[in-house]
Amino acid sequence: MPAIVLGIETSCDETAVALYHEQYGLLAHRLHSQAALHENYGGVVPELAARDHVNRILPLVRSALDDAQLTTGDITAVAHTAGPGLIGALLVGAAFATGFAFSRSLPLVPVHHLEGHLLAPMLEDDPPRFPFVALLASGGHTLLAEVKGIGCYRILGETLDDAAGEAFDKTAKLLGLPYPGGPHLAKLAEQGRTGRFHFRRPMTDRAGLDFSFSGLKTAVATALAAAGDAASKADLARAFEECIVDTLVIKCCRALEQTAYTRLVVAGGVSANHRLREQLIDKVTSRGGRAYFPRPDFCTDNAAMIAYAGWTRLAEARRSGPIIARSRWPLSELSAPTGNQSG
Ligand code: KG4
Ligand code: ZN
């Protein structure tokens, strides 16, 4: 019987569910964004996030099953994001998935959220082959990894302070834009003029693949205070976006050079950014390589990537046991899936 995996994602402020069929691929995916719930607070309120997941999860599962014209009896395994993320939010998905799997004696697969992001491009028509360099740029993490296969991740560099998405969000706040800031800042940057402001590309003047983005928002704040007019905001957004994009592009090219790989996979919320996508495609193609991205909906948090990542680790799934949720969980702790299942 072919596997049909129910994927559950509740690590932050999106409740998402998906159904992945091992032969036919993705059957359905549903998502509820809590952006409106947290907007008044200017960021995610963990307790509100967890409570809202409780309300949303079951209707979303029902609606995904309806979309796929399936019933609960058709599901053969359950995968859920086990970490990293907000512990209260994670526990809602983990408890739901564990209870669901236990009640139907189904295998349960705890999935690493970043492995989910990293494998999201595998859901596209022309997926990347291993090995590749991966840039993961989200709200909580920014790292470059050498990926030899599923679970074979060597971290080449990571942020020493703010993640790229976090820098977008904090700078957006400073510019008076609503939460979540990344997409709003990118929109404002489209109206900005290039060249009016320029920010130093952090940590590109020295060897290595680490990032540091926390100084950038201070530089934007200082420039905003000096300019003193609202009209400068679009120009500042433009210069900020160009700075982040340039920095990420420089480090990606360096990582490709260092590994002698030709394929680059870019995932996580920031990979939805148009300028980043354009620039990376341009630079990587001109080096004779190829850049792969998830479709925009699957750059940000979603359950399709969790259902897929869960499927790749089905052979090592457990039948029952304690609820697994970890707020911190280094990607480098993962190893290749055991058993004969593989992507
Ligand atoms: O992967 P994700 O949905 O959640 C985490 O795992 O953190 O990433 C969310 C991050 C947020 O910081 C958001 O502002 C950023 O991705 N983001 C963007 C864009 N869309 C989302 N940043 C820049 N440009 C975008 N278009
Ligand atoms: Zn994420």
CSV table of C-alpha atoms in Angstrom, one decimal, residues 1-9 16-29 61 64-65 68 70-81 96-97 100-101 106-111 123 303-315 317 341:
chain,number,residue,atom,x,y,z
A,1,MET,CA,0.0,0.0,0.0
A,2,PRO,CA,1.5,3.4,-1.0
A,3,ALA,CA,2.3,5.7,1.9
A,4,ILE,CA,0.1,8.8,2.5
A,5,VAL,CA,1.7,11.1,5.0
A,6,LEU,CA,-0.2,13.7,7.0
A,7,GLY,CA,2.2,16.6,7.7
A,8,ILE,CA,1.6,19.1,10.6
A,9,GLU,CA,3.5,22.3,11.0
A,16,ALA,CA,-0.4,24.2,8.3
A,17,VAL,CA,-1.3,20.7,7.3
A,18,ALA,CA,-0.6,18.7,4.1
A,19,LEU,CA,-1.0,15.3,2.6
A,20,TYR,CA,1.8,13.7,0.7
A,21,HIS,CA,1.4,10.6,-1.4
A,22,GLU,CA,4.6,8.6,-2.2
A,23,GLN,CA,3.6,8.0,-5.8
A,24,TYR,CA,1.4,11.0,-6.7
A,25,GLY,CA,3.3,13.6,-4.6
A,26,LEU,CA,1.5,16.4,-2.8
A,27,LEU,CA,-2.3,15.8,-2.6
A,28,ALA,CA,-3.4,18.8,-0.6
A,29,HIS,CA,-2.0,21.6,1.6
A,61,VAL,CA,-6.9,18.6,8.6
A,64,ALA,CA,-7.1,19.1,3.5
A,65,LEU,CA,-8.7,15.6,3.6
A,68,ALA,CA,-7.7,15.4,-1.5
A,70,LEU,CA,-9.7,11.2,1.4
A,71,THR,CA,-10.8,10.2,4.9
A,72,THR,CA,-8.7,9.8,8.0
A,73,GLY,CA,-8.6,6.0,7.3
A,74,ASP,CA,-6.5,6.7,4.2
A,75,ILE,CA,-3.6,8.3,6.1
A,76,THR,CA,-0.8,5.8,6.7
A,77,ALA,CA,1.7,7.9,8.6
A,78,VAL,CA,1.9,11.2,10.5
A,79,ALA,CA,4.8,13.7,10.4
A,80,HIS,CA,5.1,16.8,12.5
A,81,THR,CA,7.6,19.6,13.1
A,96,PHE,CA,-2.0,16.4,17.9
A,97,ALA,CA,0.2,14.3,15.7
A,100,PHE,CA,-3.6,10.9,15.9
A,101,ALA,CA,-0.9,8.4,15.2
A,106,LEU,CA,0.3,4.7,12.6
A,107,PRO,CA,4.0,5.5,12.4
A,108,LEU,CA,4.9,8.9,13.7
A,109,VAL,CA,7.8,11.0,12.3
A,110,PRO,CA,9.2,14.0,14.2
A,111,VAL,CA,10.7,16.3,11.6
A,123,LEU,CA,8.4,19.1,-4.2
A,303,ALA,CA,3.3,21.6,6.0
A,304,ALA,CA,4.0,20.3,2.5
A,305,MET,CA,7.7,20.3,3.3
A,306,ILE,CA,7.1,18.6,6.6
A,307,ALA,CA,5.0,15.8,5.0
A,308,TYR,CA,7.7,15.3,2.4
A,309,ALA,CA,10.6,15.3,4.9
A,310,GLY,CA,8.6,13.0,7.1
A,311,TRP,CA,8.1,10.6,4.1
A,312,THR,CA,11.9,10.4,3.6
A,313,ARG,CA,12.3,9.3,7.2
A,314,LEU,CA,9.3,6.9,7.3
A,315,ALA,CA,11.4,3.8,7.7
A,317,ALA,CA,9.5,6.2,12.4
A,341,GLN,CA,13.4,4.6,2.6
